[in-house]
Short mmCIF file of C-alpha atoms and ligand atoms in Angstrom, two decimals:
data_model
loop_
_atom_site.label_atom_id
_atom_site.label_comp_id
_atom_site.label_asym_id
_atom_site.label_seq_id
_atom_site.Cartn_x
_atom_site.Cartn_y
_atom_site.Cartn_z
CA UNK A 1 259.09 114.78 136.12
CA UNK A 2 256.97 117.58 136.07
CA UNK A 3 253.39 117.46 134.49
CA UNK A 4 252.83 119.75 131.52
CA UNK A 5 249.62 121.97 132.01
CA UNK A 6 247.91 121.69 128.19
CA UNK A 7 246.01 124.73 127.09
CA UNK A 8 241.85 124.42 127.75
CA UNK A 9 241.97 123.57 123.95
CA UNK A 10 244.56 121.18 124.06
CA UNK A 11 243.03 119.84 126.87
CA UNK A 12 240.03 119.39 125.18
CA UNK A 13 241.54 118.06 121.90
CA UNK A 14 243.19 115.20 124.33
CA UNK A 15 239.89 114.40 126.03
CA UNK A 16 238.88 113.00 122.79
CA UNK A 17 242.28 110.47 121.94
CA UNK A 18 241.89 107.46 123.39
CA UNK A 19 244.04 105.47 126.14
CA UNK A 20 246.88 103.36 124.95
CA UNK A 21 246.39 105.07 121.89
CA UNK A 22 249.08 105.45 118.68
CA UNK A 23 248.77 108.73 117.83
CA UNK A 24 250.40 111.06 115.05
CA UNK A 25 250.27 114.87 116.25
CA UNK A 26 250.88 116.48 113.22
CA UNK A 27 251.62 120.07 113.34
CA UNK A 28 253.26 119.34 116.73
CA UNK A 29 254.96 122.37 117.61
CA UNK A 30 256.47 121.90 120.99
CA UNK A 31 255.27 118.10 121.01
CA UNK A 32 252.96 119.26 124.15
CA UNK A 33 249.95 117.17 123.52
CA UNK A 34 251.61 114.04 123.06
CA UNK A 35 254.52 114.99 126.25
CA UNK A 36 251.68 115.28 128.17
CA UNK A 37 249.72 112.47 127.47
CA UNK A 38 253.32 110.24 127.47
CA UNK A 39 253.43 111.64 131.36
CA UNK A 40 250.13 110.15 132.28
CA UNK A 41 250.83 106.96 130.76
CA UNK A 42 247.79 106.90 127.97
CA UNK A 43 249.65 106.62 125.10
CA UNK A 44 251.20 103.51 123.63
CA UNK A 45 253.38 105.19 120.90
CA UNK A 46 253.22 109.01 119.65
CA UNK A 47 254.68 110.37 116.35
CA UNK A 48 255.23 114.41 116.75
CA UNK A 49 255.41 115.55 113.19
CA UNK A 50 256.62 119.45 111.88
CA UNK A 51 257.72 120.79 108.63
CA UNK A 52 259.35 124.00 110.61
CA UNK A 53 262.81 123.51 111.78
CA UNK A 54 262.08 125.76 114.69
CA UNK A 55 259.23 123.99 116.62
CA UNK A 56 260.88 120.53 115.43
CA UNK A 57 263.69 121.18 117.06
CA UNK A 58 261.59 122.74 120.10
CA UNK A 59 259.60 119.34 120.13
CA UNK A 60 262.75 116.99 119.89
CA UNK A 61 263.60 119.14 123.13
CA UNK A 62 260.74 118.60 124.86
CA UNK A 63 260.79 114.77 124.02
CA UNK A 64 264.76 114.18 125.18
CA UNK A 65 264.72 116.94 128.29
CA UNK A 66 261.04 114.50 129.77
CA UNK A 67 263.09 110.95 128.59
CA UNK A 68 259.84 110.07 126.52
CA UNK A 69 262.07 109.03 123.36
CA UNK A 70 260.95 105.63 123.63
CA UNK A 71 257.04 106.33 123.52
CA UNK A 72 257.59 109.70 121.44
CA UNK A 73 259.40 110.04 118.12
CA UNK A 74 259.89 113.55 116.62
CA UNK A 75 260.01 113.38 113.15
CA UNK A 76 260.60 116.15 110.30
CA UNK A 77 258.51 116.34 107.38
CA UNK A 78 255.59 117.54 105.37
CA UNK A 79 251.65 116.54 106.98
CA UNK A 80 251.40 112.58 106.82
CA UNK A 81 254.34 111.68 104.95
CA UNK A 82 256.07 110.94 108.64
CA UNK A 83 253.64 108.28 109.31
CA UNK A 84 254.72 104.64 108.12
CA UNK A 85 252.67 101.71 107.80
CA UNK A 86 254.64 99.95 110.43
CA UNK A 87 253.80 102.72 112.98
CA UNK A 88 250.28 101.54 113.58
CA UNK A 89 248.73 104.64 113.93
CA UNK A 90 245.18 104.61 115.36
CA UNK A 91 244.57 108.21 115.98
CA UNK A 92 245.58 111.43 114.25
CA UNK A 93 245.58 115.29 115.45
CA UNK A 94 245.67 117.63 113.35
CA UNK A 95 245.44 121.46 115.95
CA UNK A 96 246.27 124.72 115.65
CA UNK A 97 245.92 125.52 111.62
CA UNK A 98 243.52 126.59 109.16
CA UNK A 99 240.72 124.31 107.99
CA UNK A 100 242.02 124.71 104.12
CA UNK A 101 245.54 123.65 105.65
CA UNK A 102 244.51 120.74 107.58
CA UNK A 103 242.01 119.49 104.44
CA UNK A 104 245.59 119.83 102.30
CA UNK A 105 247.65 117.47 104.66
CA UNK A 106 244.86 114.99 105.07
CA UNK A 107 244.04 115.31 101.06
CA UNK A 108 247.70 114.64 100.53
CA UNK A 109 248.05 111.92 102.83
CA UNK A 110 245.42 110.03 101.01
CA UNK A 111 247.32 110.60 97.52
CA UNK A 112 250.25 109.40 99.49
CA UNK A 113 248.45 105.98 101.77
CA UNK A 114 249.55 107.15 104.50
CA UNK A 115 245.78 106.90 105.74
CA UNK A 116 244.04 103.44 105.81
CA UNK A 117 241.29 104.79 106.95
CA UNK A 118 240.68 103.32 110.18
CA UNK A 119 242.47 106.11 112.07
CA UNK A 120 239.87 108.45 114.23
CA UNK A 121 240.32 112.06 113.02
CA UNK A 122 240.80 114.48 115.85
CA UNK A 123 240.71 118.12 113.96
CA UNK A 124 240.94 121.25 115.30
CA UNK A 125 240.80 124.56 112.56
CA UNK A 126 241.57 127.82 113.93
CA UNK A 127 239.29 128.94 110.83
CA UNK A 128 237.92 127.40 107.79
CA UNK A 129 235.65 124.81 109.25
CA UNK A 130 233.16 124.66 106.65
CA UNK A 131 236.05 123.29 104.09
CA UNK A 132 236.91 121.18 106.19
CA UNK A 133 233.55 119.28 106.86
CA UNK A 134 232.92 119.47 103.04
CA UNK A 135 235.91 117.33 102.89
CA UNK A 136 235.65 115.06 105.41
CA UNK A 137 231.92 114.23 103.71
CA UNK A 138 233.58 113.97 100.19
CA UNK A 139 235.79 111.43 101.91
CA UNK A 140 233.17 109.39 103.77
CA UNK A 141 234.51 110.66 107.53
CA UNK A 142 231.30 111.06 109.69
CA UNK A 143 231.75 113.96 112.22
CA UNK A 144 230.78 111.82 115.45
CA UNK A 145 231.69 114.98 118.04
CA UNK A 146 232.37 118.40 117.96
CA UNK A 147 232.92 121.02 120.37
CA UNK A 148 233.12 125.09 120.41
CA UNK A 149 235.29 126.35 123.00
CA UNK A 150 236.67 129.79 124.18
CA UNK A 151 240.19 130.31 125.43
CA UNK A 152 241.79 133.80 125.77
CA UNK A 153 238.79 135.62 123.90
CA UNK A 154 239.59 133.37 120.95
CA UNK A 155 236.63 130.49 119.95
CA UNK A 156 238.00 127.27 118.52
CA UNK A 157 236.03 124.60 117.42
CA UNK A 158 237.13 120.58 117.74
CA UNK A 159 235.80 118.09 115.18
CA UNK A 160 236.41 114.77 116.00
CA UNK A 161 235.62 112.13 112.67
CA UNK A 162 235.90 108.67 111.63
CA UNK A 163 236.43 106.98 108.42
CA UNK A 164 232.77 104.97 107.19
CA UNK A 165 231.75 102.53 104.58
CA UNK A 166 228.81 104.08 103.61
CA UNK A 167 227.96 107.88 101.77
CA UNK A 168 227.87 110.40 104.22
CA UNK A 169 225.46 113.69 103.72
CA UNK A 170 225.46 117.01 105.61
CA UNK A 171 223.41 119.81 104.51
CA UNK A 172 224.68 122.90 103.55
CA UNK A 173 223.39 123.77 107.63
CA UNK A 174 225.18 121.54 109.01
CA UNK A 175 228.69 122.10 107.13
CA UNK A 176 228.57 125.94 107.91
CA UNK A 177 227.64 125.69 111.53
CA UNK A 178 228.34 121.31 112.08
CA UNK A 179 225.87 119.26 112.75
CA UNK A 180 226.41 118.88 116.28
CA UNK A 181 227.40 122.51 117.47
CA UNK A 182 224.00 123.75 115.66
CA UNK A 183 222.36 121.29 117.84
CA UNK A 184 223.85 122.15 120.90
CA UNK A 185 223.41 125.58 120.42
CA UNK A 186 225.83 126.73 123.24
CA UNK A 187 226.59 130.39 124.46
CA UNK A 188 230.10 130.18 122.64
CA UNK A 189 228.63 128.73 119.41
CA UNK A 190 225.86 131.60 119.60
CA UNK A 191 228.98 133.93 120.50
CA UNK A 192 230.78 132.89 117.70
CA UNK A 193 228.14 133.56 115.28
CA UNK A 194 227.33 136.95 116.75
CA UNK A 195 231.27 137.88 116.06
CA UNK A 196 230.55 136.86 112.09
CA UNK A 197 227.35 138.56 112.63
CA UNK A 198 229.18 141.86 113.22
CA UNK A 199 231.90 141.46 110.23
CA UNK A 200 229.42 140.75 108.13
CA UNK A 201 227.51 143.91 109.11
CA UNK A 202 230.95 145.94 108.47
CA UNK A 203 231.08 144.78 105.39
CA UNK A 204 227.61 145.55 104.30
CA UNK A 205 228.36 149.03 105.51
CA UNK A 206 231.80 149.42 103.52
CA UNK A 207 229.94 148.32 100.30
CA UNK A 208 226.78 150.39 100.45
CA UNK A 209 228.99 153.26 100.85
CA UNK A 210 230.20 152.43 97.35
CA UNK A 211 228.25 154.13 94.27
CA UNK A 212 227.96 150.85 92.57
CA UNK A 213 227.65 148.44 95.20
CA UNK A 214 227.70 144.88 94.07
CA UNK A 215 224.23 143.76 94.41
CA UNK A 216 224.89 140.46 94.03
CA UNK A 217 227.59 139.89 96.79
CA UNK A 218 225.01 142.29 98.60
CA UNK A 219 222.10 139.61 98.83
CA UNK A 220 224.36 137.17 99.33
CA UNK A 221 226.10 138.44 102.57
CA UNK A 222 221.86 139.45 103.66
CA UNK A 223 220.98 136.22 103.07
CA UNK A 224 224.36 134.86 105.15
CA UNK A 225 223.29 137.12 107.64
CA UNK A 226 219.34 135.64 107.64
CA UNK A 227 220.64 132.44 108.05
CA UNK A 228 223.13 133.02 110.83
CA UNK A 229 220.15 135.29 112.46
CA UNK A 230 217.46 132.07 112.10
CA UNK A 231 220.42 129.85 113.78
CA UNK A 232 221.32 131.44 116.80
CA UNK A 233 217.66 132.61 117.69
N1 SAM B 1 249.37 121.67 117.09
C1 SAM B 1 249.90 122.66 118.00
C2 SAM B 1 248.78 123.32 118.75
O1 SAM B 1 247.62 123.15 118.36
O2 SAM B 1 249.05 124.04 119.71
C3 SAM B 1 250.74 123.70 117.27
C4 SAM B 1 249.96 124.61 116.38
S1 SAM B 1 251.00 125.68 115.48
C5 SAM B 1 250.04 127.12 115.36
C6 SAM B 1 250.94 124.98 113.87
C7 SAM B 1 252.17 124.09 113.62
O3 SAM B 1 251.92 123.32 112.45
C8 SAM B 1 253.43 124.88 113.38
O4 SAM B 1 254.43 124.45 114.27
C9 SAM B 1 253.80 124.56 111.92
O5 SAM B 1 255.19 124.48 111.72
C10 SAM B 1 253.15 123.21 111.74
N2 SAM B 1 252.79 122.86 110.36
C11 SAM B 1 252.18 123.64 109.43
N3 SAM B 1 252.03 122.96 108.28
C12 SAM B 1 252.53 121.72 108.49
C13 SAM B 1 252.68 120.56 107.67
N4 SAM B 1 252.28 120.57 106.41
N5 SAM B 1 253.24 119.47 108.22
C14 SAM B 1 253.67 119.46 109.50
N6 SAM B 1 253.57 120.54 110.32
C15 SAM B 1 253.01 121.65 109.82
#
């Protein structure tokens, strides 16, 4: 059977599940992530989850046309409410959405125990990644890895979290830019910043051409702008 090639960012979001894992994909799409890791042999059991008739029907395809029905199951519904207790499920992956999206389906899977907190946290927000590190502190998940990556002139960041006993804390730094990226400092994290940079700039511009610009949103987007300036230095 032929291999599936994953997307860099897929690839990346794999690099972080762990072998034999049980994994629920939510947001699966075409099921590629867990298809491809099926192929290789490094998953134990995989739950591909959609709310779209369209891509479920395009994973269930993917799943039957490979024969990876027994490791795979495709199943229809809302976020976590496809998990079940009985499924074991180690390691989630949540790719591909916004940040307030992906905060929803975890928020509502915790409403709905269908988290018991022992399951690694493999996110990946197209946008919005400040809500979702507020909410993975609210919730006691500790970022342990992140990553900023850029595929086809778009930058996605991967933010990989555990569940912990104790209070977790991340300054208001370290939720805008995550504690680890800021660190790292990379040339796609400082390229990143450079693109909010310039909206931010554009949006300066449309307001001061306004005879009552808001002076309050105005020295908050300069002071946005200072601190994005200070971090990518
Ligand atoms: N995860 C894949 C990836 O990263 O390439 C697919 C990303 S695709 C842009 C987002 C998918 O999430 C869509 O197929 C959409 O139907 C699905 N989705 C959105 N909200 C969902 C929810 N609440 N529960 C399950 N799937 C959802």
């Amino acid at each position: 059977m032929e291999s599936i090639q994953l997307s860099k960012r897929l690839k990346r979001v794999a690099s972080y599940i762990p072998n034999n894992a049980r994994l629920a994909d939510i947001g699966s799409d075409h099921a590629y992530l867990p298809c491809s890791l099926a192929l290789k042999g490094d998953l134990e059991f995989a739950i591909a989850g959609e709310v779209v008739k369209g891509p479920y029907d395009k994973a269930l395809n993917e799943v039957q046309s490979r024969n990876l029905e027994e490791v795979i199951e495709v199943r229809f519904g809302d976020g976590l409410e496809v998990i079940e207790s009985s499924d074991h499920i180690d390691t989630i992956t949540i790719c591909g959405m916004g940040g307030a999206l992906i905060r929803d389906i975890l928020t509502r899977g915790l409403s709905l125990n269908k988290l018991n907190r022992t399951e690694t946290l493999i996110l990946q927000p197209n946008v919005g990644e400040k809500t979702l590190r507020t909410f993975l502190m609210s919730e006691q998940y500790k970022i342990v890895a992140e990553e900023i990556i850029e595929e086809n002139d778009k930058i996605y960041e991967i933010i990989v979290a555990i569940p912990v006993e104790e209070d977790i804390v991340y300054s208001d730094h370290a939720l805008t830019f995550g504690p680890y990226l800021s660190e790292q400092s990379s040339d796609t994290f400082k390229k990143k910043w450079e693109q909010v940079l310039d909206k931010l700039a554009y949006v300066k511009n449309q307001m001061n051409k306004s005879q009552h610009p808001d002076e309050r949103k105005l020295e908050k987007i300069n002071q946005e702008i200072e601190h994005i300036k200070e971090t990518i230095q």
